[in-house]
PDB file of C-alpha atoms in Angstrom:
ATOM      1  CA  ALA A 186       0.000   0.000   0.000  1.00 70.00           C
ATOM      2  CA  GLN A 187       1.076   3.537  -0.658  1.00 79.00           C
ATOM      3  CA  LYS A 188       2.511   5.529   2.198  1.00 92.00           C
ATOM      4  CA  ILE A 189       3.537   9.153   2.640  1.00 96.00           C
ATOM      5  CA  THR A 190       6.040  10.247   5.294  1.00 97.00           C
ATOM      6  CA  GLN A 191       6.539  13.815   6.420  1.00 97.00           C
ATOM      7  CA  THR A 192       9.254  13.795   9.070  1.00 96.00           C
ATOM      8  CA  GLN A 193       9.056  17.445  10.119  1.00 96.00           C
ATOM      9  CA  PRO A 194       6.176  18.025  12.538  1.00 94.00           C
ATOM     10  CA  GLY A 195       6.920  21.749  12.626  1.00 96.00           C
ATOM     11  CA  MET A 196       9.149  24.267  10.887  1.00 96.00           C
ATOM     12  CA  PHE A 197      10.015  27.909  11.406  1.00 97.00           C
ATOM     13  CA  VAL A 198      11.211  30.221   8.661  1.00 97.00           C
ATOM     14  CA  GLN A 199      12.077  33.885   8.599  1.00 98.00           C
ATOM     15  CA  GLU A 200       9.934  36.055   6.367  1.00 97.00           C
ATOM     16  CA  LYS A 201      11.381  36.418   2.835  1.00 97.00           C
ATOM     17  CA  GLU A 202      13.556  33.333   3.194  1.00 98.00           C
ATOM     18  CA  ALA A 203      13.093  30.009   1.413  1.00 98.00           C
ATOM     19  CA  VAL A 204      12.010  26.842   3.191  1.00 98.00           C
ATOM     20  CA  THR A 205      11.928  23.172   2.202  1.00 98.00           C
ATOM     21  CA  LEU A 206       9.271  20.803   3.503  1.00 98.00           C
ATOM     22  CA  ASP A 207      10.202  17.143   3.233  1.00 98.00           C
ATOM     23  CA  CYS A 208       8.087  14.346   1.818  1.00 98.00           C
ATOM     24  CA  THR A 209       9.036  10.759   1.075  1.00 98.00           C
ATOM     25  CA  TYR A 210       6.710   8.179  -0.348  1.00 96.00           C
ATOM     26  CA  ASP A 211       6.478   4.477  -0.818  1.00 94.00           C
ATOM     27  CA  THR A 212       4.704   2.819  -3.701  1.00 90.00           C
ATOM     28  CA  SER A 213       5.111  -0.144  -5.989  1.00 86.00           C
ATOM     29  CA  ASP A 214       3.254   1.598  -8.813  1.00 84.00           C
ATOM     30  CA  GLN A 215       5.204   3.006 -11.736  1.00 85.00           C
ATOM     31  CA  SER A 216       2.524   5.580 -12.454  1.00 83.00           C
ATOM     32  CA  TYR A 217       1.466   7.890  -9.656  1.00 87.00           C
ATOM     33  CA  GLY A 218       0.818  11.510  -8.851  1.00 90.00           C
ATOM     34  CA  LEU A 219       2.086  13.596  -5.968  1.00 94.00           C
ATOM     35  CA  PHE A 220       0.340  16.655  -4.578  1.00 96.00           C
ATOM     36  CA  TRP A 221       0.982  19.309  -1.983  1.00 98.00           C
ATOM     37  CA  TYR A 222      -1.849  20.994  -0.129  1.00 98.00           C
ATOM     38  CA  LYS A 223      -1.915  23.904   2.295  1.00 98.00           C
ATOM     39  CA  GLN A 224      -4.373  23.978   5.173  1.00 97.00           C
ATOM     40  CA  PRO A 225      -4.734  27.307   6.986  1.00 95.00           C
ATOM     41  CA  SER A 226      -6.431  27.459  10.364  1.00 92.00           C
ATOM     42  CA  SER A 227      -9.759  27.948   8.581  1.00 89.00           C
ATOM     43  CA  GLY A 228      -9.664  24.270   7.625  1.00 89.00           C
ATOM     44  CA  GLU A 229      -9.886  24.442   3.849  1.00 90.00           C
ATOM     45  CA  MET A 230      -7.344  22.371   1.927  1.00 94.00           C
ATOM     46  CA  ILE A 231      -5.772  24.444  -0.826  1.00 95.00           C
ATOM     47  CA  PHE A 232      -4.110  22.707  -3.770  1.00 95.00           C
ATOM     48  CA  LEU A 233      -0.587  24.026  -4.371  1.00 97.00           C
ATOM     49  CA  ILE A 234       1.313  21.888  -6.849  1.00 97.00           C
ATOM     50  CA  TYR A 235       1.339  18.561  -8.664  1.00 95.00           C
ATOM     51  CA  GLN A 236       4.128  16.255  -9.870  1.00 95.00           C
ATOM     52  CA  GLY A 237       3.561  13.219 -12.061  1.00 91.00           C
ATOM     53  CA  SER A 238       5.831  10.219 -11.803  1.00 90.00           C
ATOM     54  CA  TYR A 239       6.716  10.461 -15.479  1.00 89.00           C
ATOM     55  CA  ASP A 240       7.297  14.203 -15.488  1.00 89.00           C
ATOM     56  CA  GLU A 241      10.912  14.858 -16.371  1.00 87.00           C
ATOM     57  CA  GLN A 242      11.008  18.359 -14.973  1.00 94.00           C
ATOM     58  CA  ASN A 243      10.302  19.507 -11.454  1.00 95.00           C
ATOM     59  CA  ALA A 244       6.930  21.213 -11.124  1.00 96.00           C
ATOM     60  CA  THR A 245       6.758  24.924 -10.341  1.00 97.00           C
ATOM     61  CA  GLU A 246       3.806  27.165  -9.478  1.00 96.00           C
ATOM     62  CA  GLY A 247       4.739  30.719  -8.600  1.00 97.00           C
ATOM     63  CA  ARG A 248       6.677  30.663  -5.330  1.00 98.00           C
ATOM     64  CA  TYR A 249       6.172  26.917  -4.983  1.00 98.00           C
ATOM     65  CA  SER A 250       8.438  24.335  -6.558  1.00 97.00           C
ATOM     66  CA  LEU A 251       8.746  20.637  -6.090  1.00 97.00           C
ATOM     67  CA  ASN A 252      12.131  18.963  -5.744  1.00 96.00           C
ATOM     68  CA  PHE A 253      11.288  15.554  -7.184  1.00 96.00           C
ATOM     69  CA  GLN A 254      13.876  12.810  -6.762  1.00 96.00           C
ATOM     70  CA  LYS A 255      12.274   9.677  -8.108  1.00 94.00           C
ATOM     71  CA  ALA A 256      15.075   7.264  -7.237  1.00 94.00           C
ATOM     72  CA  ARG A 257      15.017   8.452  -3.629  1.00 95.00           C
ATOM     73  CA  LYS A 258      11.210   8.555  -3.632  1.00 95.00           C
ATOM     74  CA  SER A 259      11.133  12.072  -2.341  1.00 97.00           C
ATOM     75  CA  ALA A 260       9.007  15.046  -3.359  1.00 97.00           C
ATOM     76  CA  ASN A 261      10.026  18.013  -1.257  1.00 98.00           C
ATOM     77  CA  LEU A 262       8.134  21.304  -1.441  1.00 98.00           C
ATOM     78  CA  VAL A 263      10.205  24.454  -1.685  1.00 98.00           C
ATOM     79  CA  ILE A 264       8.569  27.764  -0.834  1.00 98.00           C
ATOM     80  CA  SER A 265      10.610  30.761  -1.879  1.00 97.00           C
ATOM     81  CA  ALA A 266      10.384  34.237  -0.379  1.00 97.00           C
ATOM     82  CA  SER A 267       8.183  33.149   2.532  1.00 98.00           C
ATOM     83  CA  GLN A 268       5.312  35.390   3.538  1.00 97.00           C
ATOM     84  CA  LEU A 269       3.397  35.628   6.806  1.00 97.00           C
ATOM     85  CA  GLY A 270       0.369  34.222   5.010  1.00 97.00           C
ATOM     86  CA  ASP A 271       2.285  31.021   4.310  1.00 98.00           C
ATOM     87  CA  SER A 272       1.871  30.023   7.967  1.00 98.00           C
ATOM     88  CA  ALA A 273      -0.280  26.889   7.775  1.00 98.00           C
ATOM     89  CA  MET A 274      -0.227  23.101   7.812  1.00 98.00           C
ATOM     90  CA  TYR A 275       1.204  21.546   4.654  1.00 98.00           C
ATOM     91  CA  PHE A 276       0.301  18.081   3.449  1.00 98.00           C
ATOM     92  CA  CYS A 277       1.984  15.879   0.901  1.00 98.00           C
ATOM     93  CA  ALA A 278      -0.349  13.421  -0.796  1.00 96.00           C
ATOM     94  CA  MET A 279      -0.238  10.670  -3.385  1.00 93.00           C
ATOM     95  CA  ARG A 280      -2.911   9.535  -5.765  1.00 88.00           C
ATOM     96  CA  GLU A 281      -3.205   5.796  -5.580  1.00 72.00           C
ATOM     97  CA  ASN A 282      -2.927   4.198  -8.982  1.00 66.00           C
ATOM     98  CA  PRO A 283      -4.381   6.809 -11.292  1.00 59.00           C
ATOM     99  CA  ARG A 284      -6.423   4.419 -13.404  1.00 62.00           C
ATOM    100  CA  VAL A 285     -10.033   5.197 -13.945  1.00 56.00           C
ATOM    101  CA  GLU A 286     -11.369   2.325 -11.913  1.00 59.00           C
ATOM    102  CA  TYR A 287      -9.374   3.355  -8.861  1.00 62.00           C
ATOM    103  CA  GLY A 288     -10.890   6.778  -8.746  1.00 71.00           C
ATOM    104  CA  ASN A 289      -9.480   9.806  -7.050  1.00 78.00           C
ATOM    105  CA  LYS A 290      -8.426   8.547  -3.631  1.00 85.00           C
ATOM    106  CA  LEU A 291      -5.493  10.414  -2.092  1.00 90.00           C
ATOM    107  CA  VAL A 292      -3.208   9.115   0.633  1.00 92.00           C
ATOM    108  CA  PHE A 293      -1.941  11.924   2.867  1.00 96.00           C
ATOM    109  CA  GLY A 294       1.100  12.368   5.059  1.00 97.00           C
ATOM    110  CA  ALA A 295       0.828  13.574   8.649  1.00 97.00           C
ATOM    111  CA  GLY A 296       1.593  17.149   7.667  1.00 97.00           C
ATOM    112  CA  THR A 297       4.117  19.823   8.618  1.00 98.00           C
ATOM    113  CA  ILE A 298       3.143  22.997  10.470  1.00 98.00           C
ATOM    114  CA  LEU A 299       4.997  25.955   9.024  1.00 98.00           C
ATOM    115  CA  ARG A 300       5.348  29.189  10.973  1.00 98.00           C
ATOM    116  CA  VAL A 301       6.722  32.259   9.228  1.00 98.00           C
ATOM    117  CA  LYS A 302       8.391  34.767  11.541  1.00 97.00           C
ATOM    118  CA  SER A 303       8.478  38.510  10.865  1.00 94.00           C
TER     119      SER A 303
ATOM    120  CA  LYS B  34     -16.797  29.883 -10.179  1.00 68.00           C
ATOM    121  CA  ALA B  35     -18.026  28.826  -6.759  1.00 79.00           C
ATOM    122  CA  GLY B  36     -15.850  26.402  -4.828  1.00 93.00           C
ATOM    123  CA  VAL B  37     -16.844  23.302  -2.929  1.00 96.00           C
ATOM    124  CA  THR B  38     -19.526  24.151  -0.393  1.00 96.00           C
ATOM    125  CA  GLN B  39     -20.033  22.152   2.770  1.00 97.00           C
ATOM    126  CA  THR B  40     -22.867  22.599   5.210  1.00 97.00           C
ATOM    127  CA  PRO B  41     -23.114  23.005   8.064  1.00 97.00           C
ATOM    128  CA  ARG B  42     -19.735  24.374   9.180  1.00 96.00           C
ATOM    129  CA  TYR B  43     -20.176  23.224  12.772  1.00 97.00           C
ATOM    130  CA  LEU B  44     -22.245  20.535  14.420  1.00 97.00           C
ATOM    131  CA  ILE B  45     -22.600  19.373  17.983  1.00 98.00           C
ATOM    132  CA  LYS B  46     -24.289  16.025  18.512  1.00 98.00           C
ATOM    133  CA  THR B  47     -24.762  13.567  21.332  1.00 98.00           C
ATOM    134  CA  ARG B  48     -23.541   9.978  21.381  1.00 98.00           C
ATOM    135  CA  GLY B  49     -26.007   7.648  19.723  1.00 98.00           C
ATOM    136  CA  GLN B  50     -27.500  10.279  17.456  1.00 98.00           C
ATOM    137  CA  GLN B  51     -27.063  10.374  13.714  1.00 98.00           C
ATOM    138  CA  VAL B  52     -25.868  13.201  11.513  1.00 98.00           C
ATOM    139  CA  THR B  53     -26.002  14.158   7.851  1.00 98.00           C
ATOM    140  CA  LEU B  54     -23.396  16.363   6.215  1.00 98.00           C
ATOM    141  CA  SER B  55     -23.850  17.979   2.830  1.00 98.00           C
ATOM    142  CA  CYS B  56     -21.438  18.826   0.045  1.00 98.00           C
ATOM    143  CA  SER B  57     -21.977  20.707  -3.190  1.00 98.00           C
ATOM    144  CA  PRO B  58     -19.094  20.227  -5.633  1.00 97.00           C
ATOM    145  CA  ILE B  59     -17.687  22.722  -8.060  1.00 95.00           C
ATOM    146  CA  SER B  60     -19.997  23.072 -11.033  1.00 94.00           C
ATOM    147  CA  GLY B  61     -19.190  20.429 -13.626  1.00 91.00           C
ATOM    148  CA  HIS B  62     -17.324  18.146 -11.216  1.00 92.00           C
ATOM    149  CA  ARG B  63     -18.797  14.684 -11.029  1.00 90.00           C
ATOM    150  CA  SER B  64     -16.440  13.104  -8.524  1.00 91.00           C
ATOM    151  CA  VAL B  65     -16.993  13.780  -4.829  1.00 95.00           C
ATOM    152  CA  SER B  66     -14.803  12.348  -2.078  1.00 95.00           C
ATOM    153  CA  TRP B  67     -15.064  12.513   1.686  1.00 97.00           C
ATOM    154  CA  TYR B  68     -12.218  12.561   4.197  1.00 97.00           C
ATOM    155  CA  GLN B  69     -12.096  12.497   7.976  1.00 98.00           C
ATOM    156  CA  GLN B  70      -9.409  14.546   9.689  1.00 97.00           C
ATOM    157  CA  THR B  71      -8.484  13.999  13.346  1.00 96.00           C
ATOM    158  CA  PRO B  72      -5.381  14.978  15.332  1.00 93.00           C
ATOM    159  CA  GLY B  73      -4.595  11.347  16.035  1.00 91.00           C
ATOM    160  CA  GLN B  74      -5.262   9.677  12.694  1.00 93.00           C
ATOM    161  CA  GLY B  75      -4.701  12.562  10.308  1.00 94.00           C
ATOM    162  CA  LEU B  76      -6.564  12.610   7.017  1.00 96.00           C
ATOM    163  CA  GLN B  77      -8.332   9.398   6.189  1.00 95.00           C
ATOM    164  CA  PHE B  78     -10.313   8.579   3.075  1.00 94.00           C
ATOM    165  CA  LEU B  79     -13.942   7.686   3.652  1.00 96.00           C
ATOM    166  CA  PHE B  80     -15.442   7.151   0.204  1.00 93.00           C
ATOM    167  CA  GLU B  81     -15.749   8.527  -3.287  1.00 93.00           C
ATOM    168  CA  TYR B  82     -18.764   8.900  -5.537  1.00 93.00           C
ATOM    169  CA  PHE B  83     -18.805   9.365  -9.258  1.00 90.00           C
ATOM    170  CA  SER B  84     -21.995   9.743 -11.255  1.00 88.00           C
ATOM    171  CA  GLU B  85     -24.106   8.621  -8.277  1.00 93.00           C
ATOM    172  CA  THR B  86     -22.079   5.421  -7.791  1.00 92.00           C
ATOM    173  CA  GLN B  87     -19.709   4.688  -4.949  1.00 92.00           C
ATOM    174  CA  ARG B  88     -16.411   4.013  -6.657  1.00 86.00           C
ATOM    175  CA  ASN B  89     -14.087   3.581  -3.716  1.00 86.00           C
ATOM    176  CA  LYS B  90     -14.434   3.084   0.026  1.00 90.00           C
ATOM    177  CA  GLY B  91     -12.047   3.507   2.912  1.00 92.00           C
ATOM    178  CA  ASN B  92     -11.692   1.400   6.012  1.00 93.00           C
ATOM    179  CA  PHE B  93     -14.546   2.767   8.081  1.00 96.00           C
ATOM    180  CA  PRO B  94     -17.435   0.940   9.776  1.00 96.00           C
ATOM    181  CA  GLY B  95     -20.809   0.660   8.146  1.00 96.00           C
ATOM    182  CA  ARG B  96     -22.105   3.481  10.345  1.00 97.00           C
ATOM    183  CA  PHE B  97     -20.521   5.788   7.794  1.00 98.00           C
ATOM    184  CA  SER B  98     -22.452   5.982   4.557  1.00 97.00           C
ATOM    185  CA  GLY B  99     -22.940   8.370   1.728  1.00 97.00           C
ATOM    186  CA  ARG B 100     -24.739   9.031  -1.467  1.00 97.00           C
ATOM    187  CA  GLN B 101     -24.584  11.252  -4.484  1.00 97.00           C
ATOM    188  CA  PHE B 102     -27.467  12.843  -6.303  1.00 96.00           C
ATOM    189  CA  SER B 103     -27.967  13.400 -10.005  1.00 95.00           C
ATOM    190  CA  ASN B 104     -26.729  16.985  -9.677  1.00 94.00           C
ATOM    191  CA  SER B 105     -23.480  15.629  -8.136  1.00 94.00           C
ATOM    192  CA  ARG B 106     -24.283  16.966  -4.678  1.00 97.00           C
ATOM    193  CA  SER B 107     -23.343  14.485  -2.022  1.00 98.00           C
ATOM    194  CA  GLU B 108     -24.380  13.699   1.511  1.00 98.00           C
ATOM    195  CA  MET B 109     -22.570  11.768   4.168  1.00 98.00           C
ATOM    196  CA  ASN B 110     -24.384  10.129   7.053  1.00 98.00           C
ATOM    197  CA  VAL B 111     -23.007   8.835  10.321  1.00 98.00           C
ATOM    198  CA  SER B 112     -25.348   6.798  12.476  1.00 96.00           C
ATOM    199  CA  THR B 113     -25.032   5.898  16.152  1.00 97.00           C
ATOM    200  CA  LEU B 114     -22.417   8.540  16.784  1.00 98.00           C
ATOM    201  CA  GLU B 115     -19.447   7.760  18.996  1.00 98.00           C
ATOM    202  CA  LEU B 116     -17.093  10.169  20.753  1.00 97.00           C
ATOM    203  CA  GLY B 117     -14.343   9.121  18.356  1.00 97.00           C
ATOM    204  CA  ASP B 118     -16.339  10.429  15.408  1.00 98.00           C
ATOM    205  CA  SER B 119     -15.513  13.970  16.483  1.00 98.00           C
ATOM    206  CA  ALA B 120     -13.495  15.316  13.578  1.00 98.00           C
ATOM    207  CA  LEU B 121     -13.268  17.703  10.686  1.00 97.00           C
ATOM    208  CA  TYR B 122     -15.035  16.145   7.708  1.00 98.00           C
ATOM    209  CA  LEU B 123     -13.752  17.373   4.388  1.00 97.00           C
ATOM    210  CA  CYS B 124     -15.430  17.006   1.048  1.00 97.00           C
ATOM    211  CA  ALA B 125     -13.514  17.272  -2.202  1.00 96.00           C
ATOM    212  CA  SER B 126     -14.556  17.357  -5.824  1.00 95.00           C
ATOM    213  CA  SER B 127     -12.627  16.594  -8.959  1.00 90.00           C
ATOM    214  CA  LEU B 128     -13.260  17.207 -12.622  1.00 83.00           C
ATOM    215  CA  GLU B 129     -11.820  14.165 -14.308  1.00 71.00           C
ATOM    216  CA  GLN B 130     -11.529  10.559 -13.492  1.00 67.00           C
ATOM    217  CA  GLY B 131      -8.418   8.750 -14.592  1.00 65.00           C
ATOM    218  CA  ASN B 132      -6.373  11.924 -15.033  1.00 73.00           C
ATOM    219  CA  PRO B 133      -3.544  11.660 -12.522  1.00 73.00           C
ATOM    220  CA  ALA B 134      -2.905  15.403 -12.663  1.00 80.00           C
ATOM    221  CA  SER B 135      -6.463  16.351 -11.797  1.00 82.00           C
ATOM    222  CA  PRO B 136      -6.347  17.739  -8.260  1.00 89.00           C
ATOM    223  CA  LEU B 137      -9.001  17.404  -5.607  1.00 92.00           C
ATOM    224  CA  HIS B 138     -10.630  20.693  -4.642  1.00 94.00           C
ATOM    225  CA  PHE B 139     -11.667  20.758  -1.013  1.00 96.00           C
ATOM    226  CA  GLY B 140     -14.363  22.584   0.885  1.00 95.00           C
ATOM    227  CA  ASN B 141     -13.946  24.306   4.254  1.00 94.00           C
ATOM    228  CA  GLY B 142     -15.131  21.215   6.063  1.00 96.00           C
ATOM    229  CA  THR B 143     -17.738  20.435   8.685  1.00 97.00           C
ATOM    230  CA  ARG B 144     -16.443  20.270  12.215  1.00 97.00           C
ATOM    231  CA  LEU B 145     -18.413  17.639  14.111  1.00 98.00           C
ATOM    232  CA  THR B 146     -18.247  17.430  17.885  1.00 98.00           C
ATOM    233  CA  VAL B 147     -19.813  14.440  19.605  1.00 98.00           C
ATOM    234  CA  THR B 148     -20.498  14.815  23.330  1.00 97.00           C
TER     235      THR B 148
END
């Protein structure tokens, strides 16, 4: 079964600096998708970035980039130029076997709380 | 475009009661999934519906059930509530099935407290 591990329960970063949130995964599938979500205190899960297992380049979305190392089974999120509004819980997630019949189930890691200091 | 809407935002129920949570997906999305989030267990998949059919189910007891209507709105029901059912229940919708890059879009959740 797929598993996501986020080893950093909490992180602090100074405003305007970059921060890396770690994510490792375990799967026997060759085809899979990796996602990062942000959850502010309001509770809503906000989609940040996606990386496919066959994507040759690391995904980027604005200040977010994904450091994808397939051989090491890691998909770390890098947030550049941190802002106070980045303070939230961050979840790494994997889509289990993205074939039609398996639907859209995501397996989530435990999350990392990020606090941005001014 | 309106996002995923969950109602109510907060619920307080007593052990043994039942509860129904509602979710309206983003317009055009036919897949609706439900997740339970607790401090101890994290985010756990409950079930997914696509075109009114349950396509996938997580490891939860039969007290947890759901359904999807023809307009893709979904409801989740929990019967015989237990204290351990206290959680944030998140609903998510998705546009495409079988597209690995298609993200789930989540609502704000319903926070259920069982006393």
